[in-house]
PDB file of C-alpha atoms in Angstrom:
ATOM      1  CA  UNK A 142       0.000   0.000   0.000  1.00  0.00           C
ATOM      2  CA  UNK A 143       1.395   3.095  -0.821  1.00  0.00           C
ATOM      3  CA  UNK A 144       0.354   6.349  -0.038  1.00  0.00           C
ATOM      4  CA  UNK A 145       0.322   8.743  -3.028  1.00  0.00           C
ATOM      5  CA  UNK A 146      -0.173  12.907  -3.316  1.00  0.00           C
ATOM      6  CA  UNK A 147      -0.096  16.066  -1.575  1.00  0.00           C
ATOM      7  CA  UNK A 148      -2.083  19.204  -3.349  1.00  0.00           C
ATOM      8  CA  UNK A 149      -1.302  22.551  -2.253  1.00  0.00           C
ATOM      9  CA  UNK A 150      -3.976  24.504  -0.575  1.00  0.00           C
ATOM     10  CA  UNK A 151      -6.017  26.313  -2.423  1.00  0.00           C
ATOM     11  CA  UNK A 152      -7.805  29.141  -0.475  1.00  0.00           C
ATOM     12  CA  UNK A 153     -11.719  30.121  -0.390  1.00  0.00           C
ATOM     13  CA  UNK A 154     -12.374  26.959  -1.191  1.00  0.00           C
ATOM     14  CA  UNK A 155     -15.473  24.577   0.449  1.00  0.00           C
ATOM     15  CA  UNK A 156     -14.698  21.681   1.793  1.00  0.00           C
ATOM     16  CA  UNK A 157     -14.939  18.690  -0.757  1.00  0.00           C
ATOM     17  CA  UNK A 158     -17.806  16.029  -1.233  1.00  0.00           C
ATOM     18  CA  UNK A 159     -16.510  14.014  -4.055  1.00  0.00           C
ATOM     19  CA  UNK A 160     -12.701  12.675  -4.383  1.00  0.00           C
ATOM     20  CA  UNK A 161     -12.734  14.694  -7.765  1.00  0.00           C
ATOM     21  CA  UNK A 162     -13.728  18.127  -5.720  1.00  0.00           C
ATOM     22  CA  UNK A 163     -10.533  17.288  -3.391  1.00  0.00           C
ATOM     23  CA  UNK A 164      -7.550  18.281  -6.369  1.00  0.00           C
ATOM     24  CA  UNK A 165      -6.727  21.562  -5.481  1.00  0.00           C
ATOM     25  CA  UNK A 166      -8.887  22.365  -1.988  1.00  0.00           C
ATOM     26  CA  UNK A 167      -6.204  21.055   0.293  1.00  0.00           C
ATOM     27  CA  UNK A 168      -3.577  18.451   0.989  1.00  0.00           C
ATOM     28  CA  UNK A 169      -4.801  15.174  -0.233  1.00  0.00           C
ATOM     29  CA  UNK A 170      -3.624  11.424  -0.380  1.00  0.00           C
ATOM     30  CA  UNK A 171      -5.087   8.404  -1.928  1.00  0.00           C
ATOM     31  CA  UNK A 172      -4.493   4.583  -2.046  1.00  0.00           C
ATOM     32  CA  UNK A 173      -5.638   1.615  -3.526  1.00  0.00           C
ATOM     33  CA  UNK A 174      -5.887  -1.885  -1.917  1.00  0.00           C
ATOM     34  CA  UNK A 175      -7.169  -5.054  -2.279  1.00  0.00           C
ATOM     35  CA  UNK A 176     -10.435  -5.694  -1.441  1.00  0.00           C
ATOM     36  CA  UNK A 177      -9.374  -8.204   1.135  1.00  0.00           C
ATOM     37  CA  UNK A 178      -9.819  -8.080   4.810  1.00  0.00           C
ATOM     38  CA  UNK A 179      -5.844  -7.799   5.863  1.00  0.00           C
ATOM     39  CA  UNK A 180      -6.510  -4.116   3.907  1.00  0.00           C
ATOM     40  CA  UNK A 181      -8.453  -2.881   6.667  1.00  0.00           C
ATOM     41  CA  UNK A 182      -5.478  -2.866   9.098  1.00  0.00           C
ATOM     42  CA  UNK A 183      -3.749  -1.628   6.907  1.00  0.00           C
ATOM     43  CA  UNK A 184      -5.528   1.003   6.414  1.00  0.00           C
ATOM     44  CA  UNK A 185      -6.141   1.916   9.273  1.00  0.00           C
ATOM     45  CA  UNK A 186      -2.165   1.990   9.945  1.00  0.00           C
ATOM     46  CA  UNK A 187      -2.077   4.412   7.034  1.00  0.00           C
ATOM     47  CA  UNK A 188      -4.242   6.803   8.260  1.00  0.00           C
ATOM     48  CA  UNK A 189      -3.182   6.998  11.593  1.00  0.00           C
ATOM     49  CA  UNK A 190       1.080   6.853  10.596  1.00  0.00           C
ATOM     50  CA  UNK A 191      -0.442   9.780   8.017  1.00  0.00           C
ATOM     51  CA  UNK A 192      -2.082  12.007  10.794  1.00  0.00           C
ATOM     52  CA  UNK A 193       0.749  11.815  12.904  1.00  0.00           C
ATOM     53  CA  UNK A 194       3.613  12.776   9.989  1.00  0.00           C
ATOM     54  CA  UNK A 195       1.331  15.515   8.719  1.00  0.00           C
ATOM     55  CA  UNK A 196       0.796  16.571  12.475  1.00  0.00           C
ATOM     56  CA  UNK A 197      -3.013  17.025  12.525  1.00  0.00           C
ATOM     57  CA  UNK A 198      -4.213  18.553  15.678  1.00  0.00           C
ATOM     58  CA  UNK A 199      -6.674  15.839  16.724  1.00  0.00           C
ATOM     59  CA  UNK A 200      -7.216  14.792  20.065  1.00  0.00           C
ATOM     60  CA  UNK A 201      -6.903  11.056  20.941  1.00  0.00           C
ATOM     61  CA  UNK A 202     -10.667  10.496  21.031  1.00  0.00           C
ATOM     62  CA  UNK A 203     -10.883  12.678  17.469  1.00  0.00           C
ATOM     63  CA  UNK A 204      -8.322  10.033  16.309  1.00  0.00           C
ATOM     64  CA  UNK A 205      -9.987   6.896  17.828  1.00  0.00           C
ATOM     65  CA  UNK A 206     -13.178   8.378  15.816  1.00  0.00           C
ATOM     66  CA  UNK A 207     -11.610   8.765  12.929  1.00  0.00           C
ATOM     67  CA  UNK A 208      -9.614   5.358  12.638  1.00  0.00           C
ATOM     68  CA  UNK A 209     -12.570   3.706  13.834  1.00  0.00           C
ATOM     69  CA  UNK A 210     -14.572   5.581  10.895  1.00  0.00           C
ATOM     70  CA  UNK A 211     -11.629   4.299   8.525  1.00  0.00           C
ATOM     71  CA  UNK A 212     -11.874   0.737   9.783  1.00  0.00           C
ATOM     72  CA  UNK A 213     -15.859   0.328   9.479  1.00  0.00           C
ATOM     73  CA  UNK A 214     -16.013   2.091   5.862  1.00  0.00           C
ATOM     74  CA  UNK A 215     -13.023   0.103   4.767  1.00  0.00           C
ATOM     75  CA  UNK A 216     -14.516  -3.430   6.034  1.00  0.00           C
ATOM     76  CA  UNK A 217     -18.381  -2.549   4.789  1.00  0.00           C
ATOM     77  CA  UNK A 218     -16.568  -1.973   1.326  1.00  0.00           C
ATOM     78  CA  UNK A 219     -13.883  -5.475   1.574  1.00  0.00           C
ATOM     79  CA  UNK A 220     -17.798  -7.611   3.162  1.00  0.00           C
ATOM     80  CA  UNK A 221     -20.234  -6.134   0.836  1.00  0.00           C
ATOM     81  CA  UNK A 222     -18.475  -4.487  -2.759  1.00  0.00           C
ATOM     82  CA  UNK A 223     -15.888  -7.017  -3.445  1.00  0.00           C
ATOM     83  CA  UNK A 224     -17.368  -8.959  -5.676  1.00  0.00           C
ATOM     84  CA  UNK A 225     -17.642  -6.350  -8.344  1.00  0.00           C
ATOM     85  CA  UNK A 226     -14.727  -4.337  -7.169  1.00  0.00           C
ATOM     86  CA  UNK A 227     -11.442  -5.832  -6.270  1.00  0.00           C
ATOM     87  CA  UNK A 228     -10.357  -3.119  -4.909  1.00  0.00           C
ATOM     88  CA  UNK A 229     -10.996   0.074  -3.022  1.00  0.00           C
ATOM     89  CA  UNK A 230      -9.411   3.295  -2.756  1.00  0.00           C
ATOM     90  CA  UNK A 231      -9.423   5.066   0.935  1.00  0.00           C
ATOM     91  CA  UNK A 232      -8.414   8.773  -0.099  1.00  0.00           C
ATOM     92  CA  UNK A 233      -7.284  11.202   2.882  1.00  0.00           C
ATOM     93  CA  UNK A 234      -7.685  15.391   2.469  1.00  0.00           C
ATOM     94  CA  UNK A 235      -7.361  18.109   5.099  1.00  0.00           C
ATOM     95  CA  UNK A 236      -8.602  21.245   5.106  1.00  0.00           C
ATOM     96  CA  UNK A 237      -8.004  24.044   7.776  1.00  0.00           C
ATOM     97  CA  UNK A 238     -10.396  22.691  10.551  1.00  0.00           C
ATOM     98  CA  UNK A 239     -11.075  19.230   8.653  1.00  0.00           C
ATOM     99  CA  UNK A 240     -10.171  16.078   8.159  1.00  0.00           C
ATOM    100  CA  UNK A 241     -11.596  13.995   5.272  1.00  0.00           C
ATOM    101  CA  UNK A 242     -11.519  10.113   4.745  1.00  0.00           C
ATOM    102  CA  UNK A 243     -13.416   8.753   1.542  1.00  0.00           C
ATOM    103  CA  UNK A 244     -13.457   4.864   0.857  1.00  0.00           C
ATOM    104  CA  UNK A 245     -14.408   4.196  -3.089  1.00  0.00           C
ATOM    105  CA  UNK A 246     -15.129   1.019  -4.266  1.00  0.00           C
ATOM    106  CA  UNK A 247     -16.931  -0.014  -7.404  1.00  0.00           C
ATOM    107  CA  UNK A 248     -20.613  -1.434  -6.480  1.00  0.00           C
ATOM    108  CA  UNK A 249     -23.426   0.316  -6.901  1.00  0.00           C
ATOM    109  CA  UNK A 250     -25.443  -0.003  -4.383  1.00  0.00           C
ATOM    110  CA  UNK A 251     -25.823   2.611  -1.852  1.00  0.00           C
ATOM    111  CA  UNK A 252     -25.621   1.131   1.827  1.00  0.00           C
ATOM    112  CA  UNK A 253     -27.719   2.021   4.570  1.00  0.00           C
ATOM    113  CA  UNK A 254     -27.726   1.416   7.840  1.00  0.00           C
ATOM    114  CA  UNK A 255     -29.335  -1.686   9.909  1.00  0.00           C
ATOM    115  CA  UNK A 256     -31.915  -1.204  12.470  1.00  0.00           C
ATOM    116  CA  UNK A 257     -30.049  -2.338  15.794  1.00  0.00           C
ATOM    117  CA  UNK A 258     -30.278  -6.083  16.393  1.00  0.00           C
ATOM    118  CA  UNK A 259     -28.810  -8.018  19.632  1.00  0.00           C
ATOM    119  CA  UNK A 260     -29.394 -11.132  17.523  1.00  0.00           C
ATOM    120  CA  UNK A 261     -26.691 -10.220  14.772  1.00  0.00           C
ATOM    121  CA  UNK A 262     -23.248  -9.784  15.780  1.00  0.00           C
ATOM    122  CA  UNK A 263     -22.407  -7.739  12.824  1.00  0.00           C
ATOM    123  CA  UNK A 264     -23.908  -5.238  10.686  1.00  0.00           C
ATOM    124  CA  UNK A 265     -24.090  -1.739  13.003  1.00  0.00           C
ATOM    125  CA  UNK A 266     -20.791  -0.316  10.912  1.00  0.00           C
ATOM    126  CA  UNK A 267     -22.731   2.586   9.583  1.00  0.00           C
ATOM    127  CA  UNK A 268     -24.416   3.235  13.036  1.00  0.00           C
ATOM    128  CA  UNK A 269     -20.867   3.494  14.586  1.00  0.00           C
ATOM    129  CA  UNK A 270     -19.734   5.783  11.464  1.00  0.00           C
ATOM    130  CA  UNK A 271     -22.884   7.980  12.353  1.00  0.00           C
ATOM    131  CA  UNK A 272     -22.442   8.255  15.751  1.00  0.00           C
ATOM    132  CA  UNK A 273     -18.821   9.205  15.976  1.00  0.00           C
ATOM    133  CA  UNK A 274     -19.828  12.032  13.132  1.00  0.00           C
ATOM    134  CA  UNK A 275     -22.855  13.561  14.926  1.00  0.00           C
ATOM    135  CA  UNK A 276     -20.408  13.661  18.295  1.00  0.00           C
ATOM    136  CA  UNK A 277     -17.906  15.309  16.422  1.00  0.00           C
ATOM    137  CA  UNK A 278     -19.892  17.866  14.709  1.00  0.00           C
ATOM    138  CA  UNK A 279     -19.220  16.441  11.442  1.00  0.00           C
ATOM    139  CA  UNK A 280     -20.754  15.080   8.261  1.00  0.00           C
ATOM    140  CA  UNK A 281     -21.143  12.362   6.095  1.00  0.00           C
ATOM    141  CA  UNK A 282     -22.591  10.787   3.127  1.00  0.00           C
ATOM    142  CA  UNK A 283     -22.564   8.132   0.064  1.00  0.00           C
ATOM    143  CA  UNK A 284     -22.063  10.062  -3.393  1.00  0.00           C
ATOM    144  CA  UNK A 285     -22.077   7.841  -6.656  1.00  0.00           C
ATOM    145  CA  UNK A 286     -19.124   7.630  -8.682  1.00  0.00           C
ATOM    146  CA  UNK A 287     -19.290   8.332 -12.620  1.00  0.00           C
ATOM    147  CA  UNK A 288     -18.020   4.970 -13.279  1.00  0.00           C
ATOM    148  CA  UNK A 289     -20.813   3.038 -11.315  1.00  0.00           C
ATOM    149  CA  UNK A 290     -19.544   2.754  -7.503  1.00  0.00           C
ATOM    150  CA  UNK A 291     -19.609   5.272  -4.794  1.00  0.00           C
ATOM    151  CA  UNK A 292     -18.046   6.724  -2.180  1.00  0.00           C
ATOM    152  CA  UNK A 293     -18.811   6.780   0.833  1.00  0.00           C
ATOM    153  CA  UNK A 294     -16.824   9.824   3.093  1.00  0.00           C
ATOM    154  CA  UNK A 295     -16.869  11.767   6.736  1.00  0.00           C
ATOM    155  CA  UNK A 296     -15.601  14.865   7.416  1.00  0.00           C
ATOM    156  CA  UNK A 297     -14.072  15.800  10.794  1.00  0.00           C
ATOM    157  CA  UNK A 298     -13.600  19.096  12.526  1.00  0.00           C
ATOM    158  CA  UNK A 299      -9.935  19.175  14.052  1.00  0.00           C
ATOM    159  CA  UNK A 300      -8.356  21.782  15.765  1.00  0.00           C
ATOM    160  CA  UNK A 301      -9.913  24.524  15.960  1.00  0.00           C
ATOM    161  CA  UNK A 302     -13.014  24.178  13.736  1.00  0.00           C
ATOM    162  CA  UNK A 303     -14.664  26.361  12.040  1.00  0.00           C
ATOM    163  CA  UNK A 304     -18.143  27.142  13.121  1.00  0.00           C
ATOM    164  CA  UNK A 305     -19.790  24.803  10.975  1.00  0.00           C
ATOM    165  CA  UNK A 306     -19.354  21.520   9.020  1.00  0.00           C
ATOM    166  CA  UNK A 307     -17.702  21.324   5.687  1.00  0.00           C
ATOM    167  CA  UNK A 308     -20.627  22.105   2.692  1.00  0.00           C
ATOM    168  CA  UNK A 309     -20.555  21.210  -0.622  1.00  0.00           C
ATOM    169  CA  UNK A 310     -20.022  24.007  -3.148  1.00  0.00           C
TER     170      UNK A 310
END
């Protein structure tokens, strides 16, 4: 896995929705990995070596919530998309005040998530994603991709944060 990119800020900017929208709005880094579950790990690794070497100002719970963000939209893409996508791309961008992680894969369906369920052991990823958002005073969303998948992305405030969540343009 190797971690690829770096755009220059570009001020006045919103924050981005799409991974297209990030070229140019602030520093951004993508990689690809097998859709396979030793990537989530490893992704989650990335992310967190990644904060630390670009020396985002998140608190240790911020970071828990956002690894833990990383790790649930990384595995819903390995369990659910990898049968028509091999792989999936987990792309990184900050923004002053933000932090954005996007996981792309190539399905198209849109997930949702599952009514709480003590019978199940699994399946409350996108509750936990949702959760650790709202806390945060974040956002997130699924936005379809032009080739047929989507993305599915959360946006952090860290730092000091401006007084309202990152909006599309």
């Amino acid at each position: 896995m190797e971690i690829v990119g770096s755009v220059p800020p570009e001020p006045g900017r919103a924050a981005p929705r799409k991974p297209a929208e990030c070229a140019g709005y602030g520093r951004t880094w993508r990689f690809t990995a097998p859709a396979l579950p030793s990537s989530v790990p490893q992704a989650r690794h990335g992310v967190h070596d990644l904060m630390r070497r670009q020396k985002v100002p998140l608190c240790p719970d911020r970071l828990d919530g956002l690894l833990l963000i990383v790790s649930e939209l990384v595995t819903n893409a390995v369990q659910h998309a990898a049968v028509l996508s091999p792989e999936v791309t987990v792309e990184v961008s900050l923004a002053p005040g933000w932090v954005r992680v996007a996981v792309e894969d190539g399905h198209p369906f849109r997930p949702r998530p599952l009514a709480a369920d003590e019978e199940r052991t699994g399946g409350r990823g996108l509750l936990l994603v949702q959760a650790v958002v709202d806390e945060a005073g974040g956002r997130c969303d699924v936005e379809h991709t032009p080739g047929g998948g989507k993305v599915v992305w959360a946006a952090l405030p860290c730092g000091t944060a401006p007084t309202s969540p990152p909006r599309p343009r």
